[in-house]
Tab-separated table of C-alpha atoms and ligand atoms in Angstrom:
chain	number	residue	atom	x	y	z
A	15	MET	CA	-14.812	4.343	13.851
A	16	TYR	CA	-14.280	5.393	10.222
A	17	MET	CA	-17.430	5.226	8.160
A	18	ARG	CA	-18.444	1.720	9.119
A	19	THR	CA	-21.719	2.242	7.303
A	20	ASP	CA	-19.740	2.466	4.059
A	21	PHE	CA	-19.151	-1.283	4.457
A	22	PRO	CA	-22.544	-3.056	4.296
A	23	ILE	CA	-21.081	-6.451	5.283
A	24	LEU	CA	-20.026	-5.097	8.691
A	25	SER	CA	-23.639	-4.840	9.784
A	26	ARG	CA	-24.376	-8.518	9.230
A	27	GLN	CA	-24.546	-11.141	11.934
A	28	VAL	CA	-22.886	-14.539	12.153
A	29	TYR	CA	-24.320	-17.190	14.497
A	30	GLY	CA	-26.714	-14.511	15.695
A	31	ARG	CA	-23.917	-12.195	16.787
A	32	PRO	CA	-22.581	-9.012	15.218
A	33	LEU	CA	-19.667	-9.750	12.915
A	34	ILE	CA	-16.264	-8.653	14.206
A	35	TYR	CA	-13.973	-8.956	11.233
A	36	LEU	CA	-10.299	-9.204	12.202
A	37	ASP	CA	-8.958	-11.041	9.162
A	38	ASN	CA	-7.985	-7.995	7.148
A	39	ALA	CA	-4.473	-9.160	6.268
A	40	ALA	CA	-6.139	-11.992	4.331
A	41	THR	CA	-8.558	-9.663	2.581
A	42	THR	CA	-10.361	-6.456	3.496
A	43	GLN	CA	-14.060	-5.772	3.158
A	44	LYS	CA	-15.233	-3.509	0.344
A	45	PRO	CA	-16.903	-0.132	0.684
A	46	ARG	CA	-20.162	0.469	-1.158
A	47	ALA	CA	-18.355	2.827	-3.570
A	48	VAL	CA	-16.182	-0.044	-4.825
A	49	VAL	CA	-19.041	-2.541	-5.190
A	50	ASP	CA	-21.152	0.125	-6.918
A	51	ALA	CA	-18.317	0.939	-9.325
A	52	ILE	CA	-18.205	-2.730	-10.361
A	53	SER	CA	-21.933	-3.092	-10.989
A	54	GLU	CA	-22.111	0.355	-12.575
A	55	GLU	CA	-19.429	-0.547	-15.086
A	56	TYR	CA	-21.042	-3.882	-15.954
A	57	TYR	CA	-24.448	-2.233	-16.294
A	58	ASN	CA	-23.361	0.813	-18.284
A	59	THR	CA	-19.894	0.748	-19.770
A	60	ASN	CA	-18.914	-2.855	-20.323
A	61	ALA	CA	-16.830	-3.478	-23.455
A	62	ASN	CA	-13.423	-4.952	-24.130
A	63	VAL	CA	-10.603	-2.430	-23.904
A	64	HIS	CA	-7.965	-1.314	-26.432
A	65	ARG	CA	-9.795	-3.007	-29.291
A	66	GLY	CA	-12.972	-1.282	-30.342
A	67	VAL	CA	-13.522	1.857	-32.321
A	68	HIS	CA	-16.937	1.994	-30.705
A	69	TYR	CA	-18.033	4.314	-27.935
A	70	LEU	CA	-18.301	1.809	-25.097
A	71	SER	CA	-14.906	0.303	-25.785
A	72	GLN	CA	-13.351	3.736	-25.746
A	73	GLN	CA	-15.072	4.599	-22.501
A	74	ALA	CA	-13.977	1.338	-20.844
A	75	THR	CA	-10.428	1.931	-22.117
A	76	GLU	CA	-10.417	5.428	-20.669
A	77	LEU	CA	-11.489	4.104	-17.251
A	78	HIS	CA	-8.834	1.379	-17.377
A	79	GLU	CA	-6.036	3.761	-18.327
A	80	ALA	CA	-7.209	6.382	-15.835
A	81	ALA	CA	-6.912	3.667	-13.178
A	82	ARG	CA	-3.315	3.039	-14.193
A	83	GLU	CA	-2.582	6.741	-13.731
A	84	GLU	CA	-4.333	6.659	-10.342
A	85	VAL	CA	-2.109	3.776	-9.214
A	86	ARG	CA	0.987	5.604	-10.497
A	87	ARG	CA	0.089	8.670	-8.476
A	88	PHE	CA	-0.764	6.584	-5.386
A	89	ILE	CA	2.720	5.023	-5.178
A	90	ASN	CA	4.484	7.999	-6.795
A	91	ALA	CA	5.969	6.107	-9.733
A	92	ARG	CA	7.585	8.299	-12.381
A	93	GLN	CA	5.610	7.009	-15.359
A	94	THR	CA	2.340	5.176	-16.022
A	95	GLU	CA	4.321	2.763	-18.225
A	96	GLU	CA	5.868	1.462	-15.013
A	97	ILE	CA	2.487	0.209	-13.750
A	98	VAL	CA	1.603	-3.318	-14.885
A	99	PHE	CA	-1.779	-4.772	-13.961
A	100	THR	CA	-1.711	-8.385	-12.807
A	101	ARG	CA	-4.097	-10.710	-10.951
A	102	GLY	CA	-2.464	-9.937	-7.616
A	103	THR	CA	0.771	-9.988	-5.646
A	104	THR	CA	1.380	-13.652	-6.400
A	105	GLU	CA	1.193	-13.128	-10.139
A	106	SER	CA	3.356	-9.995	-9.899
A	107	LEU	CA	6.036	-11.983	-8.063
A	108	ASN	CA	5.861	-14.858	-10.551
A	109	LEU	CA	6.148	-12.360	-13.395
A	110	VAL	CA	9.322	-10.869	-11.950
A	111	ALA	CA	10.871	-14.241	-11.095
A	112	ASP	CA	10.208	-15.541	-14.598
A	113	SER	CA	10.976	-12.471	-16.662
A	114	TYR	CA	13.731	-10.846	-14.580
A	115	GLY	CA	15.177	-14.351	-14.286
A	116	ARG	CA	15.347	-14.698	-18.087
A	117	ALA	CA	16.863	-11.247	-18.546
A	118	PHE	CA	19.285	-10.957	-15.660
A	119	LEU	CA	20.001	-14.267	-13.914
A	120	HIS	CA	22.408	-17.066	-14.776
A	121	GLU	CA	23.584	-20.211	-13.051
A	122	GLY	CA	25.351	-19.343	-9.804
A	123	ASP	CA	23.758	-15.878	-9.482
A	124	GLU	CA	22.283	-15.118	-6.078
A	125	VAL	CA	18.916	-13.810	-4.866
A	126	ILE	CA	18.402	-12.709	-1.253
A	127	LEU	CA	15.070	-13.411	0.488
A	128	SER	CA	14.182	-13.176	4.172
A	129	VAL	CA	13.038	-15.743	6.704
A	130	MET	CA	9.644	-14.001	7.033
A	131	GLU	CA	8.585	-14.281	3.378
A	132	HIS	CA	5.142	-15.365	2.251
A	133	HIS	CA	5.253	-18.516	0.099
A	134	SER	CA	4.498	-16.311	-2.923
A	135	ASN	CA	7.927	-14.754	-2.492
A	136	ILE	CA	9.698	-18.073	-1.968
A	137	VAL	CA	8.253	-20.665	-4.331
A	138	PRO	CA	8.690	-18.718	-7.627
A	139	TRP	CA	12.380	-18.264	-6.751
A	140	GLN	CA	12.767	-21.941	-5.914
A	141	MET	CA	11.198	-22.819	-9.269
A	142	LEU	CA	13.754	-20.531	-10.886
A	143	ARG	CA	16.539	-22.105	-8.857
A	144	ASP	CA	15.512	-25.515	-10.169
A	145	ARG	CA	15.422	-24.187	-13.733
A	146	LEU	CA	18.528	-21.983	-13.768
A	147	GLY	CA	20.702	-23.089	-10.889
A	148	ILE	CA	20.574	-19.763	-9.020
A	149	VAL	CA	21.398	-19.644	-5.303
A	150	LEU	CA	18.924	-18.397	-2.679
A	151	ARG	CA	20.199	-16.703	0.479
A	152	VAL	CA	17.981	-16.019	3.473
A	153	ILE	CA	18.205	-13.034	5.863
A	154	PRO	CA	17.680	-14.218	9.468
A	155	MET	CA	15.792	-12.288	12.141
A	156	ASP	CA	16.003	-11.819	15.899
A	157	ASP	CA	13.381	-13.149	18.313
A	158	ASP	CA	11.404	-9.892	18.147
A	159	GLY	CA	11.036	-10.244	14.386
A	160	ASN	CA	13.569	-7.607	13.315
A	161	LEU	CA	15.684	-8.592	10.317
A	162	ASP	CA	19.359	-8.971	11.182
A	163	MET	CA	20.802	-6.121	9.139
A	164	ALA	CA	24.432	-7.104	9.763
A	165	ALA	CA	23.675	-10.598	8.488
A	166	TYR	CA	21.864	-9.017	5.518
A	167	GLU	CA	24.898	-7.015	4.547
A	168	ALA	CA	27.138	-10.054	4.963
A	169	LEU	CA	25.047	-12.017	2.430
A	170	PHE	CA	26.113	-9.834	-0.498
A	171	ASN	CA	28.876	-10.977	-2.807
A	172	GLU	CA	29.791	-10.408	-6.447
A	173	ARG	CA	27.089	-12.886	-7.570
A	174	THR	CA	24.190	-11.110	-5.779
A	175	ARG	CA	21.737	-9.778	-8.345
A	176	LEU	CA	18.455	-9.205	-6.515
A	177	VAL	CA	16.955	-8.775	-3.052
A	178	SER	CA	13.266	-9.753	-2.810
A	179	VAL	CA	11.690	-9.075	0.581
A	180	ALA	CA	8.386	-8.313	2.252
A	181	HIS	CA	7.888	-4.643	3.086
A	182	VAL	CA	5.624	-5.770	5.958
A	183	SER	CA	5.393	-9.343	7.263
A	184	ASN	CA	1.867	-10.770	7.044
A	185	VAL	CA	2.504	-12.668	10.295
A	186	LEU	CA	4.780	-10.601	12.526
A	187	GLY	CA	3.703	-7.199	11.262
A	188	THR	CA	7.375	-6.210	11.068
A	189	VAL	CA	7.889	-3.163	8.873
A	190	ASN	CA	11.232	-3.888	7.265
A	191	PRO	CA	13.658	-0.974	6.701
A	192	ILE	CA	13.239	-1.066	2.944
A	193	ARG	CA	14.860	2.298	2.229
A	194	GLU	CA	18.047	1.217	3.986
A	195	MET	CA	17.845	-2.255	2.426
A	196	ALA	CA	17.499	-0.676	-1.009
A	197	ARG	CA	20.489	1.561	-0.364
A	198	LEU	CA	22.611	-1.446	0.578
A	199	ALA	CA	21.371	-3.519	-2.363
A	200	HIS	CA	22.244	-0.763	-4.808
A	201	ALA	CA	25.599	-0.146	-3.153
A	202	HIS	CA	26.360	-3.810	-3.916
A	203	GLY	CA	25.158	-3.497	-7.508
A	204	ALA	CA	21.952	-5.492	-6.894
A	205	HIS	CA	18.284	-4.692	-7.541
A	206	ILE	CA	15.530	-4.818	-4.926
A	207	LEU	CA	11.882	-5.880	-4.943
A	208	ALA	CA	9.563	-4.986	-2.060
A	209	ASP	CA	6.478	-7.160	-1.609
A	210	GLY	CA	3.996	-4.470	-0.617
A	211	ALA	CA	0.949	-6.724	-0.135
A	212	GLN	CA	0.792	-5.745	3.551
A	213	SER	CA	2.241	-2.231	3.390
A	214	VAL	CA	0.467	-0.416	0.550
A	215	PRO	CA	-2.981	-0.836	2.209
A	216	HIS	CA	-1.814	0.647	5.512
A	217	PHE	CA	0.533	3.576	5.010
A	218	GLN	CA	2.055	5.816	2.381
A	219	VAL	CA	4.377	3.858	0.105
A	220	ASP	CA	6.419	5.990	-2.283
A	221	VAL	CA	8.552	3.948	-4.678
A	222	GLN	CA	10.905	6.834	-5.435
A	223	ASP	CA	11.423	7.693	-1.799
A	224	LEU	CA	12.056	4.030	-0.901
A	225	GLY	CA	14.306	3.582	-3.911
A	226	VAL	CA	12.908	0.150	-4.829
A	227	ASP	CA	13.183	-1.312	-8.322
A	228	PHE	CA	9.977	-3.362	-8.037
A	229	LEU	CA	6.887	-3.224	-5.829
A	230	THR	CA	4.057	-5.780	-5.799
A	231	PHE	CA	0.591	-5.547	-4.229
A	232	SER	CA	-3.010	-6.812	-4.407
A	233	GLY	CA	-6.250	-4.861	-4.803
A	234	HIS	CA	-8.266	-7.089	-2.480
A	235	LYS	CA	-6.168	-6.272	0.589
A	236	MET	CA	-6.781	-2.530	0.128
A	237	TYR	CA	-10.602	-2.385	-0.063
A	238	GLY	CA	-10.538	-3.153	-3.800
A	239	PRO	CA	-11.752	-6.211	-5.680
A	240	THR	CA	-10.135	-9.628	-5.945
A	241	GLY	CA	-8.419	-10.546	-9.186
A	242	ILE	CA	-6.526	-7.299	-9.737
A	243	GLY	CA	-3.015	-6.511	-8.576
A	244	VAL	CA	-0.073	-4.369	-9.483
A	245	LEU	CA	3.528	-4.750	-10.425
A	246	TYR	CA	5.523	-1.544	-10.331
A	247	GLY	CA	8.870	-1.860	-12.091
A	248	ARG	CA	11.511	0.695	-12.933
A	249	ARG	CA	11.161	1.388	-16.647
A	250	GLU	CA	14.787	0.730	-17.440
A	251	LEU	CA	14.465	-2.803	-16.002
A	252	LEU	CA	11.036	-3.587	-17.449
A	253	GLU	CA	12.356	-2.569	-20.887
A	254	GLN	CA	15.041	-5.236	-20.662
A	255	MET	CA	12.709	-7.983	-19.434
A	256	PRO	CA	10.938	-10.316	-21.906
A	257	PRO	CA	7.146	-10.829	-21.798
A	258	TYR	CA	5.836	-13.197	-19.139
A	259	GLN	CA	2.888	-14.628	-21.077
A	260	GLY	CA	1.983	-14.523	-24.743
A	261	GLY	CA	-1.371	-13.740	-26.314
A	262	GLY	CA	-3.544	-10.833	-27.357
A	263	GLU	CA	-2.942	-7.260	-26.140
A	264	MET	CA	0.811	-7.763	-25.741
A	265	ILE	CA	1.803	-7.866	-29.420
A	266	LYS	CA	2.496	-5.371	-32.182
A	267	ARG	CA	2.559	-7.795	-35.093
A	268	VAL	CA	2.287	-11.555	-35.370
A	269	THR	CA	3.271	-13.768	-38.297
A	270	PHE	CA	3.899	-17.487	-38.086
A	271	GLU	CA	7.592	-16.734	-38.374
A	272	HIS	CA	7.953	-13.917	-35.901
A	273	THR	CA	6.160	-11.735	-33.341
A	274	THR	CA	7.044	-8.237	-32.204
A	275	TYR	CA	5.864	-7.124	-28.783
A	276	GLU	CA	3.933	-4.104	-27.591
A	277	GLU	CA	5.502	-1.252	-25.664
A	278	LEU	CA	5.344	-1.036	-21.871
A	279	PRO	CA	3.234	-1.787	-19.954
A	280	TYR	CA	1.179	-3.839	-22.459
A	281	LYS	CA	4.095	-6.156	-23.177
A	282	PHE	CA	3.351	-7.730	-19.774
A	283	GLU	CA	-0.444	-7.792	-20.045
A	284	ALA	CA	-1.389	-10.724	-22.265
A	285	GLY	CA	-5.101	-11.306	-22.798
A	286	THR	CA	-8.130	-9.230	-21.853
A	287	PRO	CA	-7.218	-7.385	-18.661
A	288	ASP	CA	-9.515	-7.071	-15.662
A	289	TYR	CA	-10.621	-3.615	-16.762
A	290	VAL	CA	-13.543	-3.597	-14.322
A	291	GLY	CA	-11.208	-4.555	-11.490
A	292	SER	CA	-8.696	-1.854	-12.398
A	293	HIS	CA	-11.378	0.824	-12.299
A	294	ALA	CA	-12.728	-0.510	-8.994
A	295	LEU	CA	-9.175	-0.477	-7.609
A	296	ALA	CA	-8.921	3.198	-8.570
A	297	VAL	CA	-12.171	3.809	-6.679
A	298	ALA	CA	-10.696	1.990	-3.646
A	299	ILE	CA	-7.633	4.245	-3.849
A	300	GLN	CA	-9.880	7.314	-3.964
A	301	TYR	CA	-11.764	5.943	-0.957
A	302	ILE	CA	-8.531	5.488	1.018
A	303	GLU	CA	-7.422	8.996	0.096
A	304	SER	CA	-10.772	10.491	1.025
A	305	ILE	CA	-10.043	9.360	4.597
A	306	GLY	CA	-6.302	9.940	4.423
A	307	ARG	CA	-3.488	7.417	4.665
A	308	ASP	CA	-1.939	9.104	7.704
A	309	LYS	CA	-5.246	9.029	9.521
A	310	ILE	CA	-5.803	5.350	8.675
A	311	HIS	CA	-2.302	4.494	9.844
A	312	ALA	CA	-2.686	6.380	13.126
A	313	HIS	CA	-6.018	4.674	13.785
A	314	GLU	CA	-4.659	1.185	13.085
A	315	GLN	CA	-1.595	1.857	15.233
A	316	ASP	CA	-3.883	2.906	18.072
A	317	LEU	CA	-5.817	-0.370	17.735
A	318	LEU	CA	-2.554	-2.309	17.658
A	319	ARG	CA	-1.241	-0.732	20.863
A	320	TYR	CA	-4.609	-1.066	22.571
A	321	ALA	CA	-4.943	-4.747	21.620
A	322	LEU	CA	-1.366	-5.648	22.591
A	323	GLU	CA	-1.752	-3.989	25.996
A	324	GLN	CA	-4.785	-6.098	26.784
A	325	MET	CA	-3.561	-9.323	25.231
A	326	ASP	CA	-0.378	-9.096	27.297
A	327	THR	CA	-2.470	-9.465	30.463
A	328	ILE	CA	-3.794	-12.885	29.385
A	329	PRO	CA	-1.866	-15.717	31.081
A	330	GLY	CA	-0.053	-18.074	28.702
A	331	MET	CA	-0.208	-15.576	25.833
A	332	HIS	CA	2.631	-15.774	23.277
A	333	ILE	CA	2.778	-12.935	20.803
A	334	TYR	CA	4.988	-13.392	17.752
A	335	GLY	CA	6.560	-10.192	16.519
A	336	ARG	CA	7.595	-7.248	18.686
A	337	ALA	CA	9.549	-5.436	16.036
A	338	ARG	CA	10.640	-1.823	16.514
A	339	GLU	CA	8.268	-0.868	13.734
A	340	LYS	CA	5.170	-3.035	13.598
A	341	ASP	CA	2.022	-2.886	11.532
A	342	ALA	CA	-1.477	-3.759	12.763
A	343	VAL	CA	-1.088	-7.549	12.640
A	344	ILE	CA	-0.923	-9.683	15.779
A	345	ALA	CA	0.014	-13.357	15.532
A	346	PHE	CA	-0.267	-15.306	18.766
A	347	ASN	CA	-0.825	-18.591	20.570
A	348	ILE	CA	-2.257	-19.254	24.014
A	349	GLU	CA	-0.619	-22.058	25.972
A	350	GLY	CA	-2.689	-25.214	26.066
A	351	ILE	CA	-5.046	-24.194	23.251
A	352	HIS	CA	-4.579	-25.228	19.638
A	353	HIS	CA	-4.761	-22.213	17.310
A	354	LEU	CA	-7.412	-23.940	15.218
A	355	ASP	CA	-9.645	-24.455	18.284
A	356	LEU	CA	-9.084	-20.829	19.229
A	357	GLY	CA	-10.167	-19.645	15.786
A	358	THR	CA	-13.165	-21.981	15.681
A	359	LEU	CA	-14.445	-20.957	19.105
A	360	LEU	CA	-13.948	-17.251	18.431
A	361	ASP	CA	-15.855	-17.708	15.188
A	362	ARG	CA	-18.844	-18.948	17.201
A	363	LEU	CA	-18.718	-15.609	19.003
A	364	GLY	CA	-18.878	-13.789	15.673
A	365	ILE	CA	-15.161	-12.976	15.653
A	366	ALA	CA	-13.275	-13.738	12.436
A	367	ILE	CA	-9.531	-14.299	12.715
A	368	ARG	CA	-7.121	-16.436	10.707
A	369	THR	CA	-5.333	-19.528	11.974
A	370	GLY	CA	-2.677	-21.855	10.551
A	371	HIS	CA	0.691	-21.305	8.912
A	372	HIS	CA	-0.317	-18.093	7.111
A	373	CYS	CA	1.514	-19.202	3.946
A	374	ALA	CA	4.795	-18.690	5.776
A	375	GLN	CA	5.937	-22.163	6.834
A	376	PRO	CA	9.667	-21.312	7.045
A	377	LEU	CA	8.732	-18.537	9.492
A	378	MET	CA	6.612	-20.982	11.528
A	379	GLU	CA	9.667	-23.240	11.711
A	380	ARG	CA	11.837	-20.303	12.841
A	381	CYS	CA	9.307	-19.596	15.603
A	382	GLY	CA	9.163	-23.302	16.540
A	383	VAL	CA	5.421	-23.717	15.938
A	384	GLU	CA	3.127	-25.447	13.444
A	385	GLY	CA	0.740	-22.542	13.325
A	386	MET	CA	-0.599	-19.415	14.998
A	387	ALA	CA	-3.784	-17.451	15.418
A	388	ARG	CA	-3.756	-13.987	13.844
A	389	ALA	CA	-5.839	-10.851	14.263
A	390	SER	CA	-5.301	-8.042	11.757
A	391	PHE	CA	-6.916	-4.619	11.629
A	392	ALA	CA	-8.284	-2.281	9.002
A	393	LEU	CA	-9.600	1.275	8.983
A	394	TYR	CA	-13.122	0.262	10.089
A	395	ASN	CA	-12.181	-1.691	13.220
A	396	THR	CA	-12.863	-0.140	16.607
A	397	ARG	CA	-11.608	-0.280	20.178
A	398	GLU	CA	-14.960	-1.841	21.123
A	399	GLU	CA	-14.212	-4.683	18.722
A	400	VAL	CA	-10.797	-5.129	20.324
A	401	ASP	CA	-12.536	-5.318	23.726
A	402	ALA	CA	-14.910	-7.987	22.406
A	403	PHE	CA	-12.003	-9.895	20.857
A	404	VAL	CA	-10.020	-9.903	24.115
A	405	ALA	CA	-13.131	-10.881	26.095
A	406	GLY	CA	-13.604	-13.687	23.563
A	407	LEU	CA	-10.034	-14.894	24.134
A	408	ARG	CA	-10.626	-14.978	27.900
A	409	ARG	CA	-13.852	-16.851	27.427
A	410	VAL	CA	-12.231	-19.464	25.204
A	411	GLN	CA	-9.429	-19.828	27.718
A	412	GLN	CA	-11.928	-20.579	30.477
A	413	MET	CA	-13.292	-23.462	28.390
A	414	PHE	CA	-9.934	-25.250	28.539
B	11	C6P	N1	-1.389	-12.997	2.383
B	11	C6P	C1	-2.650	-13.586	4.377
B	11	C6P	O1	-3.664	-13.993	4.946
B	11	C6P	P1	-2.260	-12.656	-3.087
B	11	C6P	O2	-2.834	-13.934	-2.547
B	11	C6P	O3	-1.560	-12.893	-4.397
B	11	C6P	O4	-3.221	-11.522	-3.122
B	11	C6P	O5	-1.139	-12.190	-2.038
B	11	C6P	C2	-0.085	-13.040	-1.679
B	11	C6P	C3	0.726	-12.433	-0.579
B	11	C6P	C4	2.038	-12.053	-0.836
B	11	C6P	N2	2.792	-11.441	0.087
B	11	C6P	C5	2.319	-11.174	1.316
B	11	C6P	C6	3.196	-10.466	2.299
B	11	C6P	C7	1.012	-11.540	1.644
B	11	C6P	O6	0.536	-11.257	2.868
B	11	C6P	C8	0.198	-12.200	0.689
B	11	C6P	C9	-1.184	-12.671	1.032
B	11	C6P	C10	-2.696	-13.377	2.875
B	11	C6P	O7	-1.628	-13.312	4.981
B	11	C6P	C11	-3.270	-14.568	2.174
B	11	C6P	S1	-2.234	-15.989	2.310
């Protein structure tokens, strides 16, 4: 539907069939504008940032810092100093676990996660638990994939310091009620982090409106390049947190006796940043806005409803996640067919989906399965592709 020709890869064939790309929660395809911005910068503007007095370095620095401002505006943060560039959601989460952990957490303090977290929002906290002796609490969910809000509230006690939860589940598509969760966290004197890897690409996310203290997301899931991500943090908290890594860019003065650190956000950006990636991310943001986030969301919701309607007519179909608010991700299994076989056979029809545990093994356990197949939509998918996908599912089913 939307500007498919902007995405050159969508016109290629696999196994002699037109590509139908339904693995967008893993990574999205890139519009020409983003790929061009990358080659353009390498061809014309490439120089290390924040270091040179020379023209190119200043130009590259301007692009990099303009990108930071673009990200700030996109998520409505108060200040550009609250935008830290990272390699992606995973690094943003590790940064918070490590640095927030050093500043705010002590043995016996508690962090609340949910049962539907991606491993990136579990493992860093477990590593911290092993280092500091913190306690992890887990919010359960109902069979439709809605978090149990009464159980959530009951998890708070005087040792709760932080809630760290997915805004949208990468498996169930559940859109968690982050605003309400933030209100409750703050009412109990705790901070809250929303993992926005699967929300920021799909609908308007406003950090001030949601009231979150931290937000993490990845460029590559929102039509931008791989290797660039964002950590938003409330200034007051970031100020109190120590650097995550040491090196160039993040220092004011170094002697062998003592080092003083840079101001925000550079304190958290050790080493040469991905200044080409940051600019390309800004171009991806401009691309999204040129279509309109509301329009993208409405389109993806239409595809979701359309796909669910048809998939529900397939015998033996199990769909995981029927939350009240659900994003355009459908995880499923068909009785009698292993998810890996399903994915492999669909692939032969030119249809790309993801299979396996989706980096959410505790959620797989909660659902009583080893793995699932998953189709996920982006702005360029069409109803015709959904038709082909459902026809593909029926065809695979007939083979068994
Ligand atoms: N989920 C998926 O196919 P990175 O890899 O750092 O860009 O993002 C990690 C991550 C964190 N949180 C959530 C909710 C995510 O969905 C992801 C990435 C991909 O579902 C790859 S495993």
